[in-house]
mmCIF file of C-alpha atoms (C1' of nucleotides) in Angstrom:
data_model
loop_
_atom_site.group_PDB
_atom_site.id
_atom_site.type_symbol
_atom_site.label_atom_id
_atom_site.label_comp_id
_atom_site.label_asym_id
_atom_site.label_seq_id
_atom_site.Cartn_x
_atom_site.Cartn_y
_atom_site.Cartn_z
ATOM 1 C CA MET A 1 8.004 38.168 -5.442
ATOM 2 C CA SER A 2 6.023 39.692 -8.597
ATOM 3 C CA ASP A 3 9.437 40.649 -9.636
ATOM 4 C CA LEU A 4 10.183 37.000 -9.832
ATOM 5 C CA LEU A 5 7.329 36.346 -11.738
ATOM 6 C CA GLU A 6 7.812 39.305 -14.186
ATOM 7 C CA ARG A 7 11.478 38.306 -14.473
ATOM 8 C CA LEU A 8 10.522 34.894 -15.361
ATOM 9 C CA ARG A 9 7.915 35.676 -17.560
ATOM 10 C CA GLU A 10 10.434 37.730 -19.676
ATOM 11 C CA ARG A 11 12.314 34.653 -20.246
ATOM 12 C CA GLY A 12 9.772 33.179 -22.068
ATOM 13 C CA TRP A 13 7.737 31.524 -18.520
ATOM 14 C CA ARG A 14 4.229 31.121 -19.545
ATOM 15 C CA LEU A 15 2.153 32.748 -16.407
ATOM 16 C CA THR A 16 -0.439 30.641 -15.051
ATOM 17 C CA ALA A 17 -2.629 31.243 -12.067
ATOM 18 C CA GLN A 18 -1.069 27.793 -10.674
ATOM 19 C CA ARG A 19 2.587 28.996 -10.926
ATOM 20 C CA ARG A 20 1.482 32.418 -9.331
ATOM 21 C CA VAL A 21 0.185 30.705 -6.409
ATOM 22 C CA VAL A 22 3.161 28.543 -5.888
ATOM 23 C CA ALA A 23 5.448 31.581 -5.997
ATOM 24 C CA GLU A 24 3.122 33.817 -3.686
ATOM 25 C CA VAL A 25 3.255 30.468 -1.123
ATOM 26 C CA LEU A 26 7.135 30.515 -1.167
ATOM 27 C CA ASP A 27 7.453 34.011 -0.445
ATOM 28 C CA GLY A 28 8.912 35.068 2.797
ATOM 29 C CA ASP A 29 11.882 34.761 5.302
ATOM 30 C CA HIS A 30 12.784 31.445 6.985
ATOM 31 C CA VAL A 31 10.292 29.648 4.546
ATOM 32 C CA HIS A 32 11.375 26.037 4.044
ATOM 33 C CA LEU A 33 8.175 24.107 2.888
ATOM 34 C CA THR A 34 8.104 20.627 1.811
ATOM 35 C CA ALA A 35 6.425 20.113 -1.706
ATOM 36 C CA ASP A 36 3.221 18.847 0.081
ATOM 37 C CA GLU A 37 3.012 21.767 2.171
ATOM 38 C CA VAL A 38 3.347 24.142 -0.719
ATOM 39 C CA HIS A 39 0.503 22.130 -2.155
ATOM 40 C CA ALA A 40 -1.613 22.153 0.835
ATOM 41 C CA ARG A 41 -1.054 25.906 1.100
ATOM 42 C CA ALA A 42 -1.713 26.733 -2.633
ATOM 43 C CA ALA A 43 -4.851 24.406 -2.450
ATOM 44 C CA GLU A 44 -6.193 27.172 0.014
ATOM 45 C CA ARG A 45 -6.237 29.564 -2.803
ATOM 46 C CA LEU A 46 -6.555 27.375 -5.934
ATOM 47 C CA PRO A 47 -8.289 24.163 -4.818
ATOM 48 C CA GLU A 48 -8.004 22.389 -8.148
ATOM 49 C CA ILE A 49 -4.248 22.546 -8.299
ATOM 50 C CA SER A 50 -2.645 19.269 -8.554
ATOM 51 C CA ARG A 51 0.376 17.675 -6.801
ATOM 52 C CA ALA A 52 2.066 17.229 -10.201
ATOM 53 C CA THR A 53 1.914 21.094 -10.975
ATOM 54 C CA VAL A 54 3.374 21.701 -7.596
ATOM 55 C CA TYR A 55 6.191 19.496 -8.350
ATOM 56 C CA ASN A 56 6.691 20.583 -11.857
ATOM 57 C CA THR A 57 6.698 24.286 -10.829
ATOM 58 C CA LEU A 58 9.327 23.607 -8.094
ATOM 59 C CA ARG A 59 11.564 21.760 -10.018
ATOM 60 C CA GLU A 60 11.413 24.775 -12.642
ATOM 61 C CA LEU A 61 12.085 27.261 -10.026
ATOM 62 C CA VAL A 62 15.004 25.551 -8.662
ATOM 63 C CA HIS A 63 16.575 24.656 -12.115
ATOM 64 C CA ARG A 64 16.416 28.607 -13.025
ATOM 65 C CA GLY A 65 18.126 29.204 -9.925
ATOM 66 C CA GLU A 66 14.995 31.095 -8.078
ATOM 67 C CA VAL A 67 14.578 28.601 -5.368
ATOM 68 C CA LEU A 68 16.788 26.632 -3.434
ATOM 69 C CA GLU A 69 16.308 22.731 -2.716
ATOM 70 C CA VAL A 70 17.188 21.183 0.625
ATOM 71 C CA SER A 71 17.521 17.658 1.188
ATOM 72 C CA THR A 72 16.770 17.025 4.861
ATOM 73 C CA ASP A 73 18.137 13.311 5.755
ATOM 74 C CA GLY A 74 15.845 11.254 3.894
ATOM 75 C CA ARG A 75 12.802 13.329 4.547
ATOM 76 C CA ALA A 76 10.823 15.276 2.191
ATOM 77 C CA LYS A 77 13.004 18.222 0.518
ATOM 78 C CA ARG A 78 12.428 21.495 1.387
ATOM 79 C CA TYR A 79 12.296 24.615 -0.564
ATOM 80 C CA ASP A 80 13.760 28.114 0.088
ATOM 81 C CA PRO A 81 12.906 31.280 -1.736
ATOM 82 C CA ASN A 82 15.825 32.805 -0.308
ATOM 83 C CA ALA A 83 18.382 31.859 -3.128
ATOM 84 C CA HIS A 84 19.832 35.506 -3.864
ATOM 85 C CA ARG A 85 21.754 35.733 -0.796
ATOM 86 C CA PRO A 86 23.992 33.032 -0.067
ATOM 87 C CA HIS A 87 23.604 31.235 3.378
ATOM 88 C CA HIS A 88 23.668 27.927 5.098
ATOM 89 C CA HIS A 89 21.148 25.842 7.029
ATOM 90 C CA LEU A 90 20.570 24.876 10.801
ATOM 91 C CA LEU A 91 18.226 21.599 10.656
ATOM 92 C CA CYS A 92 16.685 20.001 13.616
ATOM 93 C CA ALA A 93 17.177 16.625 13.923
ATOM 94 C CA ARG A 94 14.375 15.473 15.402
ATOM 95 C CA CYS A 95 11.258 17.345 13.483
ATOM 96 C CA GLY A 96 13.311 18.631 10.394
ATOM 97 C CA SER A 97 12.642 22.207 10.873
ATOM 98 C CA ILE A 98 14.901 24.465 9.145
ATOM 99 C CA ARG A 99 16.520 27.922 9.625
ATOM 100 C CA ASP A 100 18.609 30.136 7.513
ATOM 101 C CA VAL A 101 21.995 30.903 9.225
ATOM 102 C CA HIS A 102 24.955 33.298 8.320
ATOM 103 C CA PRO A 103 28.139 31.682 9.800
ATOM 104 C CA THR A 104 31.513 33.853 9.500
ATOM 105 C CA GLY A 105 34.308 32.836 7.320
ATOM 106 C CA ASP A 106 34.503 31.129 3.957
ATOM 107 C CA PRO A 107 34.327 27.241 4.281
ATOM 108 C CA LEU A 108 35.926 27.128 0.673
ATOM 109 C CA ALA A 109 39.049 28.644 2.284
ATOM 110 C CA ASN A 110 39.113 25.602 4.451
ATOM 111 C CA LEU A 111 39.573 23.282 1.799
ATOM 112 C CA PRO A 112 43.489 22.717 0.952
ATOM 113 C CA ALA A 113 44.282 22.144 -2.483
ATOM 114 C CA ALA A 114 46.044 19.076 -1.618
ATOM 115 C CA GLN A 115 42.538 17.560 -0.617
ATOM 116 C CA SER A 116 40.940 18.373 -3.736
ATOM 117 C CA PHE A 117 41.761 15.059 -5.673
ATOM 118 C CA GLY A 118 41.772 17.157 -8.830
ATOM 119 C CA PHE A 119 37.939 18.458 -8.395
ATOM 120 C CA THR A 120 37.318 21.895 -9.631
ATOM 121 C CA VAL A 121 35.429 22.879 -6.512
ATOM 122 C CA LEU A 122 32.655 25.131 -6.942
ATOM 123 C CA GLU A 123 30.818 25.501 -3.593
ATOM 124 C CA ALA A 124 30.805 24.672 -0.142
ATOM 125 C CA GLU A 125 27.349 24.142 2.031
ATOM 126 C CA VAL A 126 27.425 23.853 5.628
ATOM 127 C CA THR A 127 24.521 21.987 7.635
ATOM 128 C CA TYR A 128 24.306 22.559 11.161
ATOM 129 C CA ARG A 129 22.433 20.138 13.064
ATOM 130 C CA GLY A 130 20.842 20.356 16.470
ATOM 131 C CA ILE A 131 17.671 20.181 18.514
ATOM 132 C CA CYS A 132 15.268 23.220 18.225
ATOM 133 C CA PRO A 133 13.564 24.804 21.215
ATOM 134 C CA ASP A 134 10.063 23.157 20.484
ATOM 135 C CA CYS A 135 11.589 19.533 20.469
ATOM 136 C CA ALA A 136 13.889 20.374 23.370
ATOM 137 C CA ALA A 137 11.277 21.321 25.397
ATOM 138 C CA MET B 1 37.392 -4.634 9.888
ATOM 139 C CA SER B 2 37.607 -7.598 11.864
ATOM 140 C CA ASP B 3 38.197 -5.511 14.803
ATOM 141 C CA LEU B 4 35.105 -3.822 14.339
ATOM 142 C CA LEU B 5 33.048 -7.346 14.564
ATOM 143 C CA GLU B 6 35.232 -8.369 17.790
ATOM 144 C CA ARG B 7 34.279 -4.909 19.162
ATOM 145 C CA LEU B 8 30.806 -5.173 18.709
ATOM 146 C CA ARG B 9 30.448 -8.752 19.555
ATOM 147 C CA GLU B 10 32.004 -7.761 23.142
ATOM 148 C CA ARG B 11 29.157 -5.333 23.375
ATOM 149 C CA GLY B 12 26.737 -8.126 22.966
ATOM 150 C CA TRP B 13 26.171 -7.923 19.268
ATOM 151 C CA ARG B 14 25.314 -11.281 18.072
ATOM 152 C CA LEU B 15 27.717 -12.472 15.290
ATOM 153 C CA THR B 16 26.095 -13.778 12.171
ATOM 154 C CA ALA B 17 27.083 -14.504 8.611
ATOM 155 C CA GLN B 18 24.854 -11.710 7.183
ATOM 156 C CA ARG B 19 26.404 -8.827 9.339
ATOM 157 C CA ARG B 20 29.795 -10.245 8.863
ATOM 158 C CA VAL B 21 28.913 -9.910 5.246
ATOM 159 C CA VAL B 22 27.875 -6.485 5.245
ATOM 160 C CA ALA B 23 30.782 -5.273 7.517
ATOM 161 C CA GLU B 24 33.102 -6.746 4.992
ATOM 162 C CA VAL B 25 31.425 -5.002 2.161
ATOM 163 C CA LEU B 26 31.801 -1.759 3.699
ATOM 164 C CA ASP B 27 35.479 -2.080 4.436
ATOM 165 C CA GLY B 28 37.863 0.204 2.683
ATOM 166 C CA ASP B 29 39.029 4.030 2.174
ATOM 167 C CA HIS B 30 36.550 6.089 0.107
ATOM 168 C CA VAL B 31 33.738 3.782 0.236
ATOM 169 C CA HIS B 32 30.361 5.273 0.113
ATOM 170 C CA LEU B 33 27.625 2.894 -1.098
ATOM 171 C CA THR B 34 24.030 3.102 -1.045
ATOM 172 C CA ALA B 35 21.783 0.430 0.824
ATOM 173 C CA ASP B 36 21.073 -1.297 -2.456
ATOM 174 C CA GLU B 37 24.735 -1.454 -3.709
ATOM 175 C CA VAL B 38 25.583 -3.414 -0.428
ATOM 176 C CA HIS B 39 22.812 -5.641 -0.522
ATOM 177 C CA ALA B 40 24.007 -6.318 -4.139
ATOM 178 C CA ARG B 41 27.605 -6.888 -3.325
ATOM 179 C CA ALA B 42 26.688 -8.740 -0.111
ATOM 180 C CA ALA B 43 24.685 -11.147 -1.917
ATOM 181 C CA GLU B 44 27.460 -12.048 -4.315
ATOM 182 C CA ARG B 45 28.964 -14.028 -1.306
ATOM 183 C CA LEU B 46 25.808 -14.684 0.733
ATOM 184 C CA PRO B 47 22.848 -15.139 -1.933
ATOM 185 C CA GLU B 48 20.150 -15.258 0.339
ATOM 186 C CA ILE B 49 20.867 -12.046 2.331
ATOM 187 C CA SER B 50 17.448 -9.975 2.397
ATOM 188 C CA ARG B 51 17.305 -6.450 1.918
ATOM 189 C CA ALA B 52 15.601 -5.868 5.512
ATOM 190 C CA THR B 53 18.681 -7.397 6.915
ATOM 191 C CA VAL B 54 21.026 -5.319 5.151
ATOM 192 C CA TYR B 55 18.759 -2.094 6.154
ATOM 193 C CA ASN B 56 18.673 -3.647 9.770
ATOM 194 C CA THR B 57 22.394 -3.591 9.795
ATOM 195 C CA LEU B 58 23.214 -0.376 8.308
ATOM 196 C CA ARG B 59 20.895 1.143 10.835
ATOM 197 C CA GLU B 60 22.244 -0.664 13.601
ATOM 198 C CA LEU B 61 26.136 0.120 12.700
ATOM 199 C CA VAL B 62 25.286 4.009 12.287
ATOM 200 C CA HIS B 63 23.328 3.780 15.651
ATOM 201 C CA ARG B 64 26.370 2.489 17.290
ATOM 202 C CA GLY B 65 28.468 5.075 15.636
ATOM 203 C CA GLU B 66 30.592 2.522 13.504
ATOM 204 C CA VAL B 67 29.374 3.864 10.100
ATOM 205 C CA LEU B 68 28.371 7.375 8.724
ATOM 206 C CA GLU B 69 24.863 7.790 7.035
ATOM 207 C CA VAL B 70 25.564 10.583 4.293
ATOM 208 C CA SER B 71 22.306 11.844 2.308
ATOM 209 C CA THR B 72 23.998 13.466 -0.693
ATOM 210 C CA ASP B 73 21.054 14.672 -2.735
ATOM 211 C CA GLY B 74 17.537 13.508 -2.360
ATOM 212 C CA ARG B 75 18.297 10.168 -3.797
ATOM 213 C CA ALA B 76 19.378 7.153 -1.662
ATOM 214 C CA LYS B 77 21.694 7.576 1.500
ATOM 215 C CA ARG B 78 25.193 6.331 1.295
ATOM 216 C CA TYR B 79 27.138 4.674 3.864
ATOM 217 C CA ASP B 80 30.715 5.278 5.078
ATOM 218 C CA PRO B 81 32.784 3.351 7.106
ATOM 219 C CA ASN B 82 35.385 5.928 7.949
ATOM 220 C CA ALA B 83 33.408 7.072 11.119
ATOM 221 C CA HIS B 84 36.364 7.529 13.477
ATOM 222 C CA ARG B 85 38.095 10.104 12.043
ATOM 223 C CA PRO B 86 35.697 13.035 11.625
ATOM 224 C CA HIS B 87 35.878 14.165 7.919
ATOM 225 C CA HIS B 88 33.409 15.846 5.392
ATOM 226 C CA HIS B 89 32.714 15.193 1.616
ATOM 227 C CA LEU B 90 33.548 16.442 -1.791
ATOM 228 C CA LEU B 91 30.903 15.602 -4.239
ATOM 229 C CA CYS B 92 30.781 15.377 -7.976
ATOM 230 C CA ALA B 93 27.862 17.421 -9.164
ATOM 231 C CA ARG B 94 27.989 15.447 -12.654
ATOM 232 C CA CYS B 95 28.676 11.696 -11.679
ATOM 233 C CA GLY B 96 27.861 12.011 -7.669
ATOM 234 C CA SER B 97 30.941 10.314 -7.053
ATOM 235 C CA ILE B 98 32.197 11.172 -3.295
ATOM 236 C CA ARG B 99 35.653 11.448 -1.671
ATOM 237 C CA ASP B 100 36.536 12.109 1.988
ATOM 238 C CA VAL B 101 38.234 15.486 2.562
ATOM 239 C CA HIS B 102 39.671 16.861 5.970
ATOM 240 C CA PRO B 103 39.141 20.610 5.928
ATOM 241 C CA THR B 104 41.046 22.715 8.303
ATOM 242 C CA GLY B 105 39.260 24.752 10.983
ATOM 243 C CA ASP B 106 36.030 23.989 12.739
ATOM 244 C CA PRO B 107 32.729 24.877 11.010
ATOM 245 C CA LEU B 108 30.979 24.748 14.175
ATOM 246 C CA ALA B 109 33.153 27.668 15.665
ATOM 247 C CA ASN B 110 31.711 29.805 12.604
ATOM 248 C CA LEU B 111 28.108 29.849 13.935
ATOM 249 C CA PRO B 112 27.699 32.827 16.168
ATOM 250 C CA ALA B 113 25.419 32.090 19.098
ATOM 251 C CA ALA B 114 23.134 34.770 17.999
ATOM 252 C CA GLN B 115 22.562 32.821 15.010
ATOM 253 C CA SER B 116 21.111 29.477 16.895
ATOM 254 C CA PHE B 117 17.959 30.487 17.146
ATOM 255 C CA GLY B 118 17.606 28.786 20.678
ATOM 256 C CA PHE B 119 18.849 25.257 19.011
ATOM 257 C CA THR B 120 21.302 23.093 20.793
ATOM 258 C CA VAL B 121 23.834 22.589 17.894
ATOM 259 C CA LEU B 122 25.241 19.298 17.913
ATOM 260 C CA GLU B 123 27.376 19.154 14.581
ATOM 261 C CA ALA B 124 28.514 21.046 11.462
ATOM 262 C CA GLU B 125 28.516 18.778 8.263
ATOM 263 C CA VAL B 126 30.402 20.425 5.233
ATOM 264 C CA THR B 127 29.680 19.392 1.598
ATOM 265 C CA TYR B 128 31.933 20.436 -1.129
ATOM 266 C CA ARG B 129 30.647 20.525 -4.657
ATOM 267 C CA GLY B 130 32.658 20.477 -7.902
ATOM 268 C CA ILE B 131 33.478 18.659 -11.001
ATOM 269 C CA CYS B 132 35.761 15.494 -10.631
ATOM 270 C CA PRO B 133 38.611 14.891 -13.000
ATOM 271 C CA ASP B 134 36.855 12.206 -15.010
ATOM 272 C CA CYS B 135 33.843 14.336 -15.572
ATOM 273 C CA ALA B 136 35.950 17.706 -16.408
ATOM 274 C CA ALA B 137 37.915 15.629 -19.098
ATOM 275 C "C1'" DA C 1 28.054 -31.609 22.984
ATOM 276 C "C1'" DC C 2 23.713 -30.437 23.281
ATOM 277 C "C1'" DC C 3 19.203 -27.281 24.440
ATOM 278 C "C1'" DC C 4 16.848 -22.942 24.645
ATOM 279 C "C1'" DT C 5 15.565 -18.861 24.309
ATOM 280 C "C1'" DA C 6 16.219 -14.406 22.991
ATOM 281 C "C1'" DC C 7 17.694 -12.213 19.298
ATOM 282 C "C1'" DA C 8 18.200 -12.174 13.739
ATOM 283 C "C1'" DT C 9 16.506 -13.280 9.144
ATOM 284 C "C1'" DT C 10 13.382 -13.225 5.720
ATOM 285 C "C1'" DG C 11 9.891 -12.135 2.274
ATOM 286 C "C1'" DG C 12 6.193 -9.723 1.021
ATOM 287 C "C1'" DA C 13 3.284 -5.921 2.334
ATOM 288 C "C1'" DC C 14 3.277 -1.155 3.169
ATOM 289 C "C1'" DA C 15 4.226 3.990 3.294
ATOM 290 C "C1'" DG C 16 5.922 8.506 1.818
ATOM 291 C "C1'" DG C 17 8.162 11.266 -1.512
ATOM 292 C "C1'" DA C 18 8.521 11.959 -6.126
ATOM 293 C "C1'" DT C 19 8.301 11.373 -11.332
ATOM 294 C "C1'" DC C 20 5.952 10.149 -15.581
ATOM 295 C "C1'" DT C 21 1.857 9.613 -18.833
ATOM 296 C "C1'" DA C 22 -1.561 10.696 -21.757
ATOM 297 C "C1'" DA C 23 -5.355 13.593 -22.181
ATOM 298 C "C1'" DG C 24 -7.464 17.733 -22.170
ATOM 299 C "C1'" DG C 25 -6.831 22.960 -21.040
ATOM 300 C "C1'" DC C 26 -5.461 27.639 -21.810
ATOM 301 C "C1'" DA C 27 -1.678 31.746 -22.202
ATOM 302 C "C1'" DA C 28 -0.381 34.673 -25.471
ATOM 303 C "C1'" DG C 29 1.394 36.213 -29.913
ATOM 304 C "C1'" DG C 30 -0.441 36.554 -34.755
ATOM 305 C "C1'" DC D 1 -10.423 35.388 -31.503
ATOM 306 C "C1'" DC D 2 -7.901 31.820 -33.310
ATOM 307 C "C1'" DT D 3 -4.254 28.704 -33.202
ATOM 308 C "C1'" DT D 4 -0.534 26.331 -31.196
ATOM 309 C "C1'" DG D 5 2.329 24.685 -28.481
ATOM 310 C "C1'" DC D 6 3.208 24.589 -23.778
ATOM 311 C "C1'" DC D 7 0.653 23.374 -18.973
ATOM 312 C "C1'" DT D 8 -2.283 21.256 -15.779
ATOM 313 C "C1'" DT D 9 -4.561 17.101 -14.398
ATOM 314 C "C1'" DA D 10 -5.458 12.353 -12.385
ATOM 315 C "C1'" DG D 11 -3.942 8.421 -11.615
ATOM 316 C "C1'" DA D 12 -0.379 5.017 -12.374
ATOM 317 C "C1'" DT D 13 4.473 4.042 -11.165
ATOM 318 C "C1'" DC D 14 8.723 4.091 -9.475
ATOM 319 C "C1'" DC D 15 12.209 4.499 -5.675
ATOM 320 C "C1'" DT D 16 13.793 4.340 -0.859
ATOM 321 C "C1'" DG D 17 12.901 2.537 3.202
ATOM 322 C "C1'" DT D 18 10.030 0.415 7.098
ATOM 323 C "C1'" DC D 19 7.138 -3.054 9.250
ATOM 324 C "C1'" DC D 20 5.404 -7.579 10.133
ATOM 325 C "C1'" DA D 21 4.476 -12.500 11.439
ATOM 326 C "C1'" DA D 22 6.693 -16.594 10.733
ATOM 327 C "C1'" DT D 23 11.235 -18.902 10.772
ATOM 328 C "C1'" DG D 24 15.842 -19.591 11.817
ATOM 329 C "C1'" DT D 25 20.075 -19.767 14.753
ATOM 330 C "C1'" DA D 26 24.213 -17.980 17.915
ATOM 331 C "C1'" DG D 27 25.956 -18.714 21.908
ATOM 332 C "C1'" DG D 28 25.229 -19.125 26.901
ATOM 333 C "C1'" DG D 29 23.939 -22.583 30.176
ATOM 334 C "C1'" DT D 30 24.386 -27.330 31.568
#
DNA sequence: ACCCTACATTGGACAGGATCTAAGGCAAGG
DNA sequence: CCTTGCCTTAGATCCTGTCCAATGTAGGGT
C-alpha cells in the first residue's frame, strides 16, 4: 500500500496524515468497508479525522482508479482496494457483506452485437447474490 | 398491464386508484423509472397521490415479483416492469440511460462452488456499461 | 343498496448516506 | 523557513427512503 501512496505523490497528490491512514485502513484482501467503517478505523489511529475527509479521500482514490466503489442495493457503498486485478462480487442479500469472486468465462462475450443498441460496450460487472454462512445459521 | 392488476386482485390485493395509476405508469418496454419519476408521472393523472403510497406500491410489486428493482449507481433505485422474462442491463456510463439485454449463457454456471465461500447463491446479475449512441455523438 | 371493517392512503417527521461550505491548517517547493 | 494553494474540519444541507398516527375507502357480507 505504501507503493500506492508513493505513486500518487509522484502524480502530485499531497501526502497528509489523514490520507495515509485511510489508505492503510483499506489495505488487505476481501476488504469491503463502508465509508463509515473506514472513518471509524481511521479514527482509532487519528482521532480528529473527519468524515468529510474520509469521503473526499475515498472519492479521489476511486477517481484515480486505485479503489473500487461497490454499490450494494440501497445500503452504504463499500470500497474495495483490490482494483488492479479484475474480479466480481458475491453479496449477502441479508447483511450486505461482500466477497471477491473470480468466475470463469467472459461475460462481455455473452452479449451479442445485436443486443448492443448501438452502445460502445466497455465492461461487464457480475453481482452474485445469496445468503452468507453467518446469516444462514 | 391490466392483466397484472386482475391477477393481483385475485390474490387479495385491494385495487385502488393509486395502485392502478402506478401500474399504468410503469407499463412499457425499456422503462426504468426512479420512485420519484413514478410519483411525478402518477401525479399528472392523480394529483393527490403521495410519495409514501408510491413507495409502498413499488415495494409491494417488487415483493410479489411483478417489478424488478435495479440499483444502478449509488443513486435512486430504478423500477423495471419487465420482471417475467429474465434479463440484464446495459447502462450508459455518461447519461445513465438503461436498456434491457438478453445475453447468452448462464452467469450462475460460471461461479465454481469453490468460489462460493459457503454462500447459498441465489442469483447473478450482469450490468454492462458503455456509451450510448446519443452520448457518443 | 348499504354498512363494516380491515386494509390503504396521506403528509409530515425522521433516518442514513453522502455532499457542500466557509474558515482555518499545513505540505512541500522555492 | 516562508508562502501559497491545496487539505481538513465541523456542521449544515441534500437526497432517498421509511415510519407514524390519523383519515379514507374497497369490497365482502347482509
